[in-house]
Amino acid sequence: MYTVSSSPHIKSNDSVQGIMRDVIIALIPATFAGIYFFGMQAFLVTLVSVLSCIAAEALWQKLTHRKITIGDLSAVVTGLLLAFNLPAAVPLWLPAIGGFFAIIIVKQFFGGIGQNIMNPALAARAFLLASWPVHMTNFTVDGVSSATALGILKTGSGELPSLANVFIGNVGGCIGETSVLALLIGAAYLLYKRIITWHIPVAFIGSTFILTYILGRNGLMTGNALYEIFAGGLMIGAFYMATDYTTSPMAKKGQVIFGIGCGILTTIIRLYGGYAEGVSYSILIMSLFVPFIDKFTALRIFGEVK
C-alpha cells in the first residue's frame, strides 16, 4: 500500500539538459547580436570556446573513467558564456585555453557539475585577463580598435556613445555583453520559463543603479545611473551568471542579499578601482560567501521540530 523512499518526496520534471537547453535558447539573441556587430571573428571565437569546453569535459571524463556527460549541455553553456566575456579580436588559441581552464580547473577539479564554487566562465575570464591583459582589453567596432563606454567614463577622455547605441549594442566591448536589447529578450524567456527568478537580477541591477547615482563619478548625486547599468557586463552578469544555480544562494532572501552584495562591489570597483568594469569580480567574490548566506537564510525544513 505504501512506498518507502528517501527524500526528496516532491520532485520536478526539470532536467539538467532541459534547463541548459533553455539557457542556450535565451543566449541565441545575444549570439546573433555579437556576430552582427563584431563580424565572423566573433562567430569563430564563440565556436572555438564552445568546442574547447565540450572537448575538455569529454577528455577529462574519459581519462578519469567517468561517465561522459557532454549531452547535458552544461559545457555548451559554459563555452557560450566564456565567449560572451571575450573581445572578438582575441586570437583563437585564447578561448581554447580558457575553455580547458573553465571545465577542468574550475569545474571538474571540484567534482563536476553542481560542485564548483565559482562560475567556470567567469573564473576563466579572470584567469585570461590576468594572463593576457593586452588581448583581453583589445576591443573593436567594425574592425577598428575602440574604447568601451565604461572605459571612456573611467578616464573621462573621448566621446561617449549614445544611450541608444549602448542599448542596441553598437559599441566596443566583449562579444555578448554589449547588446542590452538582445540580453533582455533572452532574460525575459528565462523568467517566463522559470529557469531564473527576479530576485538576483533586480537586486544586482537596482543596487548598482542607486549607488552609482548617489556616489557618482564627479561627486554625490552626479552619477549617470541609466548609462551605468546599460554599459558593460552588468546585464549579462545579472541575468545569466549571477543566477547560476550552483554558485548562488538557495533562499529568496539570500538571493537578494547576494544581488545587493554584487551591486555594492561592482560600484566600488567601477568608481574607485583601477579597472573600468567590476561585474565579473563582484560575482566571483560574492560566490565565496554563498555558504555563509545560505547558513543564515536557509528555509525551515518540512517536519522540523524545535
PDB file of C-alpha atoms in Angstrom:
ATOM      1  CA  MET A   1       0.000   0.000   0.000  1.00  0.00           C
ATOM      2  CA  TYR A   2       2.844   2.378   0.749  1.00  0.00           C
ATOM      3  CA  THR A   3       6.159   3.071  -0.932  1.00  0.00           C
ATOM      4  CA  VAL A   4       9.022   3.878   1.407  1.00  0.00           C
ATOM      5  CA  SER A   5      11.742   6.019  -0.135  1.00  0.00           C
ATOM      6  CA  SER A   6      14.277   8.645   0.867  1.00  0.00           C
ATOM      7  CA  SER A   7      13.685  12.354   0.373  1.00  0.00           C
ATOM      8  CA  PRO A   8      13.051  14.448  -1.594  1.00  0.00           C
ATOM      9  CA  HIS A   9       9.450  13.360  -1.999  1.00  0.00           C
ATOM     10  CA  ILE A  10       8.459  16.409  -4.066  1.00  0.00           C
ATOM     11  CA  LYS A  11      10.169  16.117  -7.430  1.00  0.00           C
ATOM     12  CA  SER A  12      10.363  18.205 -10.576  1.00  0.00           C
ATOM     13  CA  ASN A  13      10.247  17.169 -14.195  1.00  0.00           C
ATOM     14  CA  ASP A  14      13.118  19.548 -14.965  1.00  0.00           C
ATOM     15  CA  SER A  15      16.425  18.019 -16.021  1.00  0.00           C
ATOM     16  CA  VAL A  16      19.904  19.478 -16.341  1.00  0.00           C
ATOM     17  CA  GLN A  17      19.712  19.062 -20.107  1.00  0.00           C
ATOM     18  CA  GLY A  18      16.326  20.784 -20.280  1.00  0.00           C
ATOM     19  CA  ILE A  19      17.481  23.737 -18.175  1.00  0.00           C
ATOM     20  CA  MET A  20      20.688  24.123 -20.172  1.00  0.00           C
ATOM     21  CA  ARG A  21      18.742  23.932 -23.417  1.00  0.00           C
ATOM     22  CA  ASP A  22      16.565  26.822 -22.266  1.00  0.00           C
ATOM     23  CA  VAL A  23      19.646  28.850 -21.327  1.00  0.00           C
ATOM     24  CA  ILE A  24      21.127  28.221 -24.777  1.00  0.00           C
ATOM     25  CA  ILE A  25      17.867  29.362 -26.394  1.00  0.00           C
ATOM     26  CA  ALA A  26      17.948  32.512 -24.238  1.00  0.00           C
ATOM     27  CA  LEU A  27      21.528  33.230 -25.356  1.00  0.00           C
ATOM     28  CA  ILE A  28      20.725  32.982 -29.085  1.00  0.00           C
ATOM     29  CA  PRO A  29      19.677  36.668 -29.496  1.00  0.00           C
ATOM     30  CA  ALA A  30      22.912  37.877 -27.897  1.00  0.00           C
ATOM     31  CA  THR A  31      24.901  35.434 -30.029  1.00  0.00           C
ATOM     32  CA  PHE A  32      23.440  36.811 -33.246  1.00  0.00           C
ATOM     33  CA  ALA A  33      23.879  40.378 -31.997  1.00  0.00           C
ATOM     34  CA  GLY A  34      27.542  39.730 -31.240  1.00  0.00           C
ATOM     35  CA  ILE A  35      28.131  38.270 -34.698  1.00  0.00           C
ATOM     36  CA  TYR A  36      26.239  41.144 -36.338  1.00  0.00           C
ATOM     37  CA  PHE A  37      28.212  43.877 -34.585  1.00  0.00           C
ATOM     38  CA  PHE A  38      31.647  42.217 -34.416  1.00  0.00           C
ATOM     39  CA  GLY A  39      31.667  40.062 -37.566  1.00  0.00           C
ATOM     40  CA  MET A  40      32.665  36.482 -38.303  1.00  0.00           C
ATOM     41  CA  GLN A  41      35.600  36.673 -35.895  1.00  0.00           C
ATOM     42  CA  ALA A  42      33.030  36.739 -33.088  1.00  0.00           C
ATOM     43  CA  PHE A  43      31.469  33.588 -34.521  1.00  0.00           C
ATOM     44  CA  LEU A  44      34.861  31.840 -34.654  1.00  0.00           C
ATOM     45  CA  VAL A  45      35.723  32.839 -31.086  1.00  0.00           C
ATOM     46  CA  THR A  46      32.343  31.529 -29.901  1.00  0.00           C
ATOM     47  CA  LEU A  47      32.726  28.285 -31.863  1.00  0.00           C
ATOM     48  CA  VAL A  48      36.235  27.615 -30.515  1.00  0.00           C
ATOM     49  CA  SER A  49      35.133  28.414 -26.970  1.00  0.00           C
ATOM     50  CA  VAL A  50      32.165  26.024 -27.093  1.00  0.00           C
ATOM     51  CA  LEU A  51      34.116  23.213 -28.779  1.00  0.00           C
ATOM     52  CA  SER A  52      37.026  23.542 -26.339  1.00  0.00           C
ATOM     53  CA  CYS A  53      34.658  23.259 -23.355  1.00  0.00           C
ATOM     54  CA  ILE A  54      32.984  20.181 -24.816  1.00  0.00           C
ATOM     55  CA  ALA A  55      36.346  18.593 -25.657  1.00  0.00           C
ATOM     56  CA  ALA A  56      37.782  19.371 -22.211  1.00  0.00           C
ATOM     57  CA  GLU A  57      34.828  17.779 -20.431  1.00  0.00           C
ATOM     58  CA  ALA A  58      34.821  14.671 -22.625  1.00  0.00           C
ATOM     59  CA  LEU A  59      38.599  14.256 -22.388  1.00  0.00           C
ATOM     60  CA  TRP A  60      38.715  14.671 -18.607  1.00  0.00           C
ATOM     61  CA  GLN A  61      35.869  12.240 -18.010  1.00  0.00           C
ATOM     62  CA  LYS A  62      37.412   9.753 -20.424  1.00  0.00           C
ATOM     63  CA  LEU A  63      40.811   9.915 -18.707  1.00  0.00           C
ATOM     64  CA  THR A  64      39.278   9.620 -15.227  1.00  0.00           C
ATOM     65  CA  HIS A  65      36.975   6.742 -16.295  1.00  0.00           C
ATOM     66  CA  ARG A  66      33.820   8.640 -15.524  1.00  0.00           C
ATOM     67  CA  LYS A  67      30.560   8.762 -17.421  1.00  0.00           C
ATOM     68  CA  ILE A  68      30.838  11.283 -20.253  1.00  0.00           C
ATOM     69  CA  THR A  69      28.124  13.872 -19.670  1.00  0.00           C
ATOM     70  CA  ILE A  70      28.555  16.343 -22.529  1.00  0.00           C
ATOM     71  CA  GLY A  71      24.972  15.516 -23.502  1.00  0.00           C
ATOM     72  CA  ASP A  72      23.671  17.556 -20.558  1.00  0.00           C
ATOM     73  CA  LEU A  73      24.733  20.701 -22.498  1.00  0.00           C
ATOM     74  CA  SER A  74      26.319  22.356 -19.462  1.00  0.00           C
ATOM     75  CA  ALA A  75      29.684  22.552 -21.249  1.00  0.00           C
ATOM     76  CA  VAL A  76      27.983  24.287 -24.187  1.00  0.00           C
ATOM     77  CA  VAL A  77      26.540  26.929 -21.845  1.00  0.00           C
ATOM     78  CA  THR A  78      29.954  27.468 -20.243  1.00  0.00           C
ATOM     79  CA  GLY A  79      31.517  27.856 -23.685  1.00  0.00           C
ATOM     80  CA  LEU A  80      28.920  30.402 -24.776  1.00  0.00           C
ATOM     81  CA  LEU A  81      29.247  32.449 -21.584  1.00  0.00           C
ATOM     82  CA  LEU A  82      33.029  32.383 -21.813  1.00  0.00           C
ATOM     83  CA  ALA A  83      32.908  33.606 -25.416  1.00  0.00           C
ATOM     84  CA  PHE A  84      30.477  36.345 -24.420  1.00  0.00           C
ATOM     85  CA  ASN A  85      33.094  37.606 -21.953  1.00  0.00           C
ATOM     86  CA  LEU A  86      35.837  37.839 -24.568  1.00  0.00           C
ATOM     87  CA  PRO A  87      36.602  40.570 -27.117  1.00  0.00           C
ATOM     88  CA  ALA A  88      36.057  39.495 -30.715  1.00  0.00           C
ATOM     89  CA  ALA A  89      39.656  40.380 -31.597  1.00  0.00           C
ATOM     90  CA  VAL A  90      41.315  37.775 -29.359  1.00  0.00           C
ATOM     91  CA  PRO A  91      43.445  35.085 -31.066  1.00  0.00           C
ATOM     92  CA  LEU A  92      41.621  31.764 -31.319  1.00  0.00           C
ATOM     93  CA  TRP A  93      44.028  29.948 -29.014  1.00  0.00           C
ATOM     94  CA  LEU A  94      42.860  32.148 -26.162  1.00  0.00           C
ATOM     95  CA  PRO A  95      39.246  30.851 -25.928  1.00  0.00           C
ATOM     96  CA  ALA A  96      40.634  27.328 -26.337  1.00  0.00           C
ATOM     97  CA  ILE A  97      42.847  27.762 -23.267  1.00  0.00           C
ATOM     98  CA  GLY A  98      40.003  29.457 -21.432  1.00  0.00           C
ATOM     99  CA  GLY A  99      37.628  26.593 -22.197  1.00  0.00           C
ATOM    100  CA  PHE A 100      40.004  23.972 -20.795  1.00  0.00           C
ATOM    101  CA  PHE A 101      40.658  26.108 -17.708  1.00  0.00           C
ATOM    102  CA  ALA A 102      36.936  26.645 -17.086  1.00  0.00           C
ATOM    103  CA  ILE A 103      35.982  22.985 -17.420  1.00  0.00           C
ATOM    104  CA  ILE A 104      38.955  21.148 -15.933  1.00  0.00           C
ATOM    105  CA  ILE A 105      40.304  23.532 -13.287  1.00  0.00           C
ATOM    106  CA  VAL A 106      37.152  25.285 -12.119  1.00  0.00           C
ATOM    107  CA  LYS A 107      34.510  22.616 -12.733  1.00  0.00           C
ATOM    108  CA  GLN A 108      35.961  19.106 -12.819  1.00  0.00           C
ATOM    109  CA  PHE A 109      38.649  19.570 -10.159  1.00  0.00           C
ATOM    110  CA  PHE A 110      35.825  20.324  -7.717  1.00  0.00           C
ATOM    111  CA  GLY A 111      33.785  17.283  -8.681  1.00  0.00           C
ATOM    112  CA  GLY A 112      31.897  18.325 -11.803  1.00  0.00           C
ATOM    113  CA  ILE A 113      28.548  19.987 -12.329  1.00  0.00           C
ATOM    114  CA  GLY A 114      26.934  21.230  -9.139  1.00  0.00           C
ATOM    115  CA  GLN A 115      30.187  21.109  -7.143  1.00  0.00           C
ATOM    116  CA  ASN A 116      32.166  24.116  -8.414  1.00  0.00           C
ATOM    117  CA  ILE A 117      32.464  27.072  -6.051  1.00  0.00           C
ATOM    118  CA  MET A 118      32.702  29.692  -8.815  1.00  0.00           C
ATOM    119  CA  ASN A 119      31.121  30.202 -12.197  1.00  0.00           C
ATOM    120  CA  PRO A 120      33.538  28.462 -14.603  1.00  0.00           C
ATOM    121  CA  ALA A 121      33.168  31.014 -17.400  1.00  0.00           C
ATOM    122  CA  LEU A 122      33.793  33.969 -15.078  1.00  0.00           C
ATOM    123  CA  ALA A 123      36.767  32.300 -13.405  1.00  0.00           C
ATOM    124  CA  ALA A 124      38.247  31.563 -16.839  1.00  0.00           C
ATOM    125  CA  ARG A 125      37.733  35.183 -17.867  1.00  0.00           C
ATOM    126  CA  ALA A 126      39.574  36.382 -14.761  1.00  0.00           C
ATOM    127  CA  PHE A 127      42.401  33.925 -15.477  1.00  0.00           C
ATOM    128  CA  LEU A 128      42.713  35.062 -19.100  1.00  0.00           C
ATOM    129  CA  LEU A 129      42.589  38.734 -18.119  1.00  0.00           C
ATOM    130  CA  ALA A 130      45.401  38.256 -15.612  1.00  0.00           C
ATOM    131  CA  SER A 131      47.481  36.203 -18.045  1.00  0.00           C
ATOM    132  CA  TRP A 132      46.953  38.076 -21.329  1.00  0.00           C
ATOM    133  CA  PRO A 133      45.655  41.561 -20.435  1.00  0.00           C
ATOM    134  CA  VAL A 134      46.538  43.114 -23.808  1.00  0.00           C
ATOM    135  CA  HIS A 135      44.461  40.604 -25.767  1.00  0.00           C
ATOM    136  CA  MET A 136      41.629  40.785 -23.253  1.00  0.00           C
ATOM    137  CA  THR A 137      41.319  44.577 -23.483  1.00  0.00           C
ATOM    138  CA  ASN A 138      41.575  44.957 -27.256  1.00  0.00           C
ATOM    139  CA  PHE A 139      38.028  45.937 -28.176  1.00  0.00           C
ATOM    140  CA  THR A 140      36.933  46.684 -31.733  1.00  0.00           C
ATOM    141  CA  VAL A 141      33.911  48.012 -33.614  1.00  0.00           C
ATOM    142  CA  ASP A 142      33.820  47.396 -37.377  1.00  0.00           C
ATOM    143  CA  GLY A 143      37.378  46.128 -37.151  1.00  0.00           C
ATOM    144  CA  VAL A 144      38.676  49.357 -35.593  1.00  0.00           C
ATOM    145  CA  SER A 145      40.004  49.451 -32.039  1.00  0.00           C
ATOM    146  CA  SER A 146      37.596  51.249 -29.749  1.00  0.00           C
ATOM    147  CA  ALA A 147      37.393  52.065 -26.053  1.00  0.00           C
ATOM    148  CA  THR A 148      34.436  50.683 -24.151  1.00  0.00           C
ATOM    149  CA  ALA A 149      31.768  53.013 -22.841  1.00  0.00           C
ATOM    150  CA  LEU A 150      32.865  52.255 -19.273  1.00  0.00           C
ATOM    151  CA  GLY A 151      36.474  52.920 -20.237  1.00  0.00           C
ATOM    152  CA  ILE A 152      35.511  56.377 -21.500  1.00  0.00           C
ATOM    153  CA  LEU A 153      33.533  57.013 -18.310  1.00  0.00           C
ATOM    154  CA  LYS A 154      36.526  55.899 -16.249  1.00  0.00           C
ATOM    155  CA  THR A 155      39.146  58.052 -17.967  1.00  0.00           C
ATOM    156  CA  GLY A 156      36.914  60.969 -18.853  1.00  0.00           C
ATOM    157  CA  SER A 157      38.526  61.164 -22.301  1.00  0.00           C
ATOM    158  CA  GLY A 158      36.705  60.585 -25.543  1.00  0.00           C
ATOM    159  CA  GLU A 159      33.112  60.921 -26.670  1.00  0.00           C
ATOM    160  CA  LEU A 160      30.562  58.670 -25.025  1.00  0.00           C
ATOM    161  CA  PRO A 161      28.408  56.582 -27.371  1.00  0.00           C
ATOM    162  CA  SER A 162      24.733  57.466 -27.330  1.00  0.00           C
ATOM    163  CA  LEU A 163      22.489  55.627 -24.917  1.00  0.00           C
ATOM    164  CA  ALA A 164      20.645  54.182 -27.914  1.00  0.00           C
ATOM    165  CA  ASN A 165      23.848  52.628 -29.310  1.00  0.00           C
ATOM    166  CA  VAL A 166      24.722  51.257 -25.878  1.00  0.00           C
ATOM    167  CA  PHE A 167      21.267  49.711 -25.583  1.00  0.00           C
ATOM    168  CA  ILE A 168      21.351  48.172 -29.060  1.00  0.00           C
ATOM    169  CA  GLY A 169      24.974  47.044 -28.837  1.00  0.00           C
ATOM    170  CA  ASN A 170      26.819  49.134 -31.420  1.00  0.00           C
ATOM    171  CA  VAL A 171      29.731  49.888 -29.051  1.00  0.00           C
ATOM    172  CA  GLY A 172      33.100  48.436 -28.129  1.00  0.00           C
ATOM    173  CA  GLY A 173      33.097  45.608 -25.629  1.00  0.00           C
ATOM    174  CA  CYS A 174      33.001  41.846 -25.261  1.00  0.00           C
ATOM    175  CA  ILE A 175      31.067  39.729 -27.743  1.00  0.00           C
ATOM    176  CA  GLY A 176      27.965  39.009 -25.707  1.00  0.00           C
ATOM    177  CA  GLU A 177      27.731  41.888 -23.263  1.00  0.00           C
ATOM    178  CA  THR A 178      27.120  44.913 -25.474  1.00  0.00           C
ATOM    179  CA  SER A 179      23.554  44.403 -26.726  1.00  0.00           C
ATOM    180  CA  VAL A 180      21.279  45.091 -23.775  1.00  0.00           C
ATOM    181  CA  LEU A 181      18.263  44.566 -26.011  1.00  0.00           C
ATOM    182  CA  ALA A 182      19.316  41.033 -27.004  1.00  0.00           C
ATOM    183  CA  LEU A 183      20.175  40.138 -23.410  1.00  0.00           C
ATOM    184  CA  LEU A 184      16.815  41.371 -22.128  1.00  0.00           C
ATOM    185  CA  ILE A 185      14.967  39.314 -24.746  1.00  0.00           C
ATOM    186  CA  GLY A 186      16.792  36.202 -23.538  1.00  0.00           C
ATOM    187  CA  ALA A 187      16.248  37.147 -19.901  1.00  0.00           C
ATOM    188  CA  ALA A 188      12.515  37.500 -20.499  1.00  0.00           C
ATOM    189  CA  TYR A 189      12.497  33.953 -21.883  1.00  0.00           C
ATOM    190  CA  LEU A 190      14.326  32.603 -18.815  1.00  0.00           C
ATOM    191  CA  LEU A 191      11.892  34.350 -16.490  1.00  0.00           C
ATOM    192  CA  TYR A 192       8.923  33.070 -18.492  1.00  0.00           C
ATOM    193  CA  LYS A 193      10.253  29.507 -18.327  1.00  0.00           C
ATOM    194  CA  ARG A 194      11.015  29.985 -14.613  1.00  0.00           C
ATOM    195  CA  ILE A 195      14.631  28.997 -15.098  1.00  0.00           C
ATOM    196  CA  ILE A 196      15.590  32.052 -13.061  1.00  0.00           C
ATOM    197  CA  THR A 197      13.690  34.352 -10.702  1.00  0.00           C
ATOM    198  CA  TRP A 198      13.796  38.134 -10.467  1.00  0.00           C
ATOM    199  CA  HIS A 199      15.474  38.315  -7.074  1.00  0.00           C
ATOM    200  CA  ILE A 200      19.180  38.349  -8.005  1.00  0.00           C
ATOM    201  CA  PRO A 201      18.917  40.413 -11.230  1.00  0.00           C
ATOM    202  CA  VAL A 202      16.676  43.086  -9.700  1.00  0.00           C
ATOM    203  CA  ALA A 203      18.773  43.329  -6.519  1.00  0.00           C
ATOM    204  CA  PHE A 204      22.019  43.428  -8.541  1.00  0.00           C
ATOM    205  CA  ILE A 205      20.905  45.958 -11.161  1.00  0.00           C
ATOM    206  CA  GLY A 206      18.856  48.019  -8.699  1.00  0.00           C
ATOM    207  CA  SER A 207      21.650  48.399  -6.146  1.00  0.00           C
ATOM    208  CA  THR A 208      24.137  49.317  -8.890  1.00  0.00           C
ATOM    209  CA  PHE A 209      21.683  51.891 -10.272  1.00  0.00           C
ATOM    210  CA  ILE A 210      21.082  53.511  -6.882  1.00  0.00           C
ATOM    211  CA  LEU A 211      24.696  53.504  -5.703  1.00  0.00           C
ATOM    212  CA  THR A 212      26.229  54.774  -8.937  1.00  0.00           C
ATOM    213  CA  TYR A 213      23.716  57.632  -8.944  1.00  0.00           C
ATOM    214  CA  ILE A 214      24.292  58.559  -5.285  1.00  0.00           C
ATOM    215  CA  LEU A 215      28.083  58.242  -5.260  1.00  0.00           C
ATOM    216  CA  GLY A 216      28.621  59.441  -8.820  1.00  0.00           C
ATOM    217  CA  ARG A 217      31.874  59.771 -10.718  1.00  0.00           C
ATOM    218  CA  ASN A 218      32.035  63.537 -10.120  1.00  0.00           C
ATOM    219  CA  GLY A 219      30.669  63.771  -6.612  1.00  0.00           C
ATOM    220  CA  LEU A 220      27.462  62.920  -4.791  1.00  0.00           C
ATOM    221  CA  MET A 221      24.268  62.698  -6.858  1.00  0.00           C
ATOM    222  CA  THR A 222      26.135  63.168 -10.150  1.00  0.00           C
ATOM    223  CA  GLY A 223      26.008  59.612 -11.460  1.00  0.00           C
ATOM    224  CA  ASN A 224      24.559  58.687 -14.857  1.00  0.00           C
ATOM    225  CA  ALA A 225      22.872  55.619 -13.404  1.00  0.00           C
ATOM    226  CA  LEU A 226      20.952  54.546 -16.508  1.00  0.00           C
ATOM    227  CA  TYR A 227      24.130  54.619 -18.578  1.00  0.00           C
ATOM    228  CA  GLU A 228      25.979  52.685 -15.875  1.00  0.00           C
ATOM    229  CA  ILE A 229      23.528  49.779 -15.920  1.00  0.00           C
ATOM    230  CA  PHE A 230      23.365  49.583 -19.714  1.00  0.00           C
ATOM    231  CA  ALA A 231      27.116  49.826 -20.323  1.00  0.00           C
ATOM    232  CA  GLY A 232      29.497  46.943 -19.680  1.00  0.00           C
ATOM    233  CA  GLY A 233      28.643  43.473 -18.482  1.00  0.00           C
ATOM    234  CA  LEU A 234      26.004  44.217 -15.868  1.00  0.00           C
ATOM    235  CA  MET A 235      23.059  42.777 -17.807  1.00  0.00           C
ATOM    236  CA  ILE A 236      24.763  39.549 -18.816  1.00  0.00           C
ATOM    237  CA  GLY A 237      26.216  39.189 -15.333  1.00  0.00           C
ATOM    238  CA  ALA A 238      22.950  39.829 -13.501  1.00  0.00           C
ATOM    239  CA  PHE A 239      20.697  37.596 -15.610  1.00  0.00           C
ATOM    240  CA  TYR A 240      22.991  34.830 -16.844  1.00  0.00           C
ATOM    241  CA  MET A 241      25.913  34.364 -14.450  1.00  0.00           C
ATOM    242  CA  ALA A 242      24.947  35.623 -11.003  1.00  0.00           C
ATOM    243  CA  THR A 243      21.864  33.369 -11.252  1.00  0.00           C
ATOM    244  CA  ASP A 244      23.932  30.202 -11.693  1.00  0.00           C
ATOM    245  CA  TYR A 245      22.256  27.554  -9.516  1.00  0.00           C
ATOM    246  CA  THR A 246      25.476  26.142  -8.087  1.00  0.00           C
ATOM    247  CA  THR A 247      27.118  29.404  -7.067  1.00  0.00           C
ATOM    248  CA  SER A 248      24.127  31.443  -5.858  1.00  0.00           C
ATOM    249  CA  PRO A 249      22.062  31.188  -2.641  1.00  0.00           C
ATOM    250  CA  MET A 250      19.051  28.892  -2.445  1.00  0.00           C
ATOM    251  CA  ALA A 251      16.615  31.039  -0.452  1.00  0.00           C
ATOM    252  CA  LYS A 252      14.998  34.116  -1.984  1.00  0.00           C
ATOM    253  CA  LYS A 253      16.162  36.305   0.898  1.00  0.00           C
ATOM    254  CA  GLY A 254      19.697  35.049   0.375  1.00  0.00           C
ATOM    255  CA  GLN A 255      19.463  35.776  -3.338  1.00  0.00           C
ATOM    256  CA  VAL A 256      18.516  39.385  -2.639  1.00  0.00           C
ATOM    257  CA  ILE A 257      21.466  39.729  -0.250  1.00  0.00           C
ATOM    258  CA  PHE A 258      23.726  38.153  -2.876  1.00  0.00           C
ATOM    259  CA  GLY A 259      22.498  40.538  -5.575  1.00  0.00           C
ATOM    260  CA  ILE A 260      22.921  43.612  -3.389  1.00  0.00           C
ATOM    261  CA  GLY A 261      26.438  42.480  -2.466  1.00  0.00           C
ATOM    262  CA  CYS A 262      27.288  42.123  -6.158  1.00  0.00           C
ATOM    263  CA  GLY A 263      25.915  45.607  -6.816  1.00  0.00           C
ATOM    264  CA  ILE A 264      27.954  47.153  -3.998  1.00  0.00           C
ATOM    265  CA  LEU A 265      31.184  45.524  -5.155  1.00  0.00           C
ATOM    266  CA  THR A 266      30.523  46.415  -8.795  1.00  0.00           C
ATOM    267  CA  THR A 267      30.013  50.060  -7.864  1.00  0.00           C
ATOM    268  CA  ILE A 268      33.140  50.191  -5.697  1.00  0.00           C
ATOM    269  CA  ILE A 269      35.326  48.642  -8.392  1.00  0.00           C
ATOM    270  CA  ARG A 270      33.903  50.802 -11.169  1.00  0.00           C
ATOM    271  CA  LEU A 271      34.081  54.121  -9.316  1.00  0.00           C
ATOM    272  CA  TYR A 272      37.143  53.701  -7.113  1.00  0.00           C
ATOM    273  CA  GLY A 273      39.161  50.801  -8.534  1.00  0.00           C
ATOM    274  CA  GLY A 274      41.705  50.812 -11.313  1.00  0.00           C
ATOM    275  CA  TYR A 275      39.538  48.602 -13.514  1.00  0.00           C
ATOM    276  CA  ALA A 276      36.685  50.035 -15.579  1.00  0.00           C
ATOM    277  CA  GLU A 277      34.424  47.001 -15.126  1.00  0.00           C
ATOM    278  CA  GLY A 278      33.570  45.245 -11.883  1.00  0.00           C
ATOM    279  CA  VAL A 279      30.792  42.772 -12.639  1.00  0.00           C
ATOM    280  CA  SER A 280      32.908  39.646 -13.076  1.00  0.00           C
ATOM    281  CA  TYR A 281      34.931  40.140  -9.927  1.00  0.00           C
ATOM    282  CA  SER A 282      31.911  41.091  -7.854  1.00  0.00           C
ATOM    283  CA  ILE A 283      30.142  37.836  -8.762  1.00  0.00           C
ATOM    284  CA  LEU A 284      33.282  35.765  -8.153  1.00  0.00           C
ATOM    285  CA  ILE A 285      33.845  37.364  -4.741  1.00  0.00           C
ATOM    286  CA  MET A 286      30.216  37.037  -3.643  1.00  0.00           C
ATOM    287  CA  SER A 287      30.202  33.376  -4.735  1.00  0.00           C
ATOM    288  CA  LEU A 288      32.695  32.700  -1.944  1.00  0.00           C
ATOM    289  CA  PHE A 289      30.161  33.969   0.601  1.00  0.00           C
ATOM    290  CA  VAL A 290      27.268  31.827  -0.635  1.00  0.00           C
ATOM    291  CA  PRO A 291      27.741  29.110   2.055  1.00  0.00           C
ATOM    292  CA  PHE A 292      27.511  31.788   4.766  1.00  0.00           C
ATOM    293  CA  ILE A 293      24.493  33.422   3.158  1.00  0.00           C
ATOM    294  CA  ASP A 294      22.776  30.035   2.869  1.00  0.00           C
ATOM    295  CA  LYS A 295      23.563  29.295   6.504  1.00  0.00           C
ATOM    296  CA  PHE A 296      21.728  32.367   7.775  1.00  0.00           C
ATOM    297  CA  THR A 297      18.876  32.448   5.255  1.00  0.00           C
ATOM    298  CA  ALA A 298      18.109  28.737   4.960  1.00  0.00           C
ATOM    299  CA  LEU A 299      14.448  27.815   4.767  1.00  0.00           C
ATOM    300  CA  ARG A 300      12.854  25.791   7.547  1.00  0.00           C
ATOM    301  CA  ILE A 301      12.892  22.078   6.775  1.00  0.00           C
ATOM    302  CA  PHE A 302       9.477  20.450   6.411  1.00  0.00           C
ATOM    303  CA  GLY A 303       8.694  18.491   9.575  1.00  0.00           C
ATOM    304  CA  GLU A 304      11.413  20.211  11.594  1.00  0.00           C
ATOM    305  CA  VAL A 305      10.878  20.099  15.349  1.00  0.00           C
ATOM    306  CA  LYS A 306      12.419  22.699  17.645  1.00  0.00           C
TER     307      LYS A 306
END
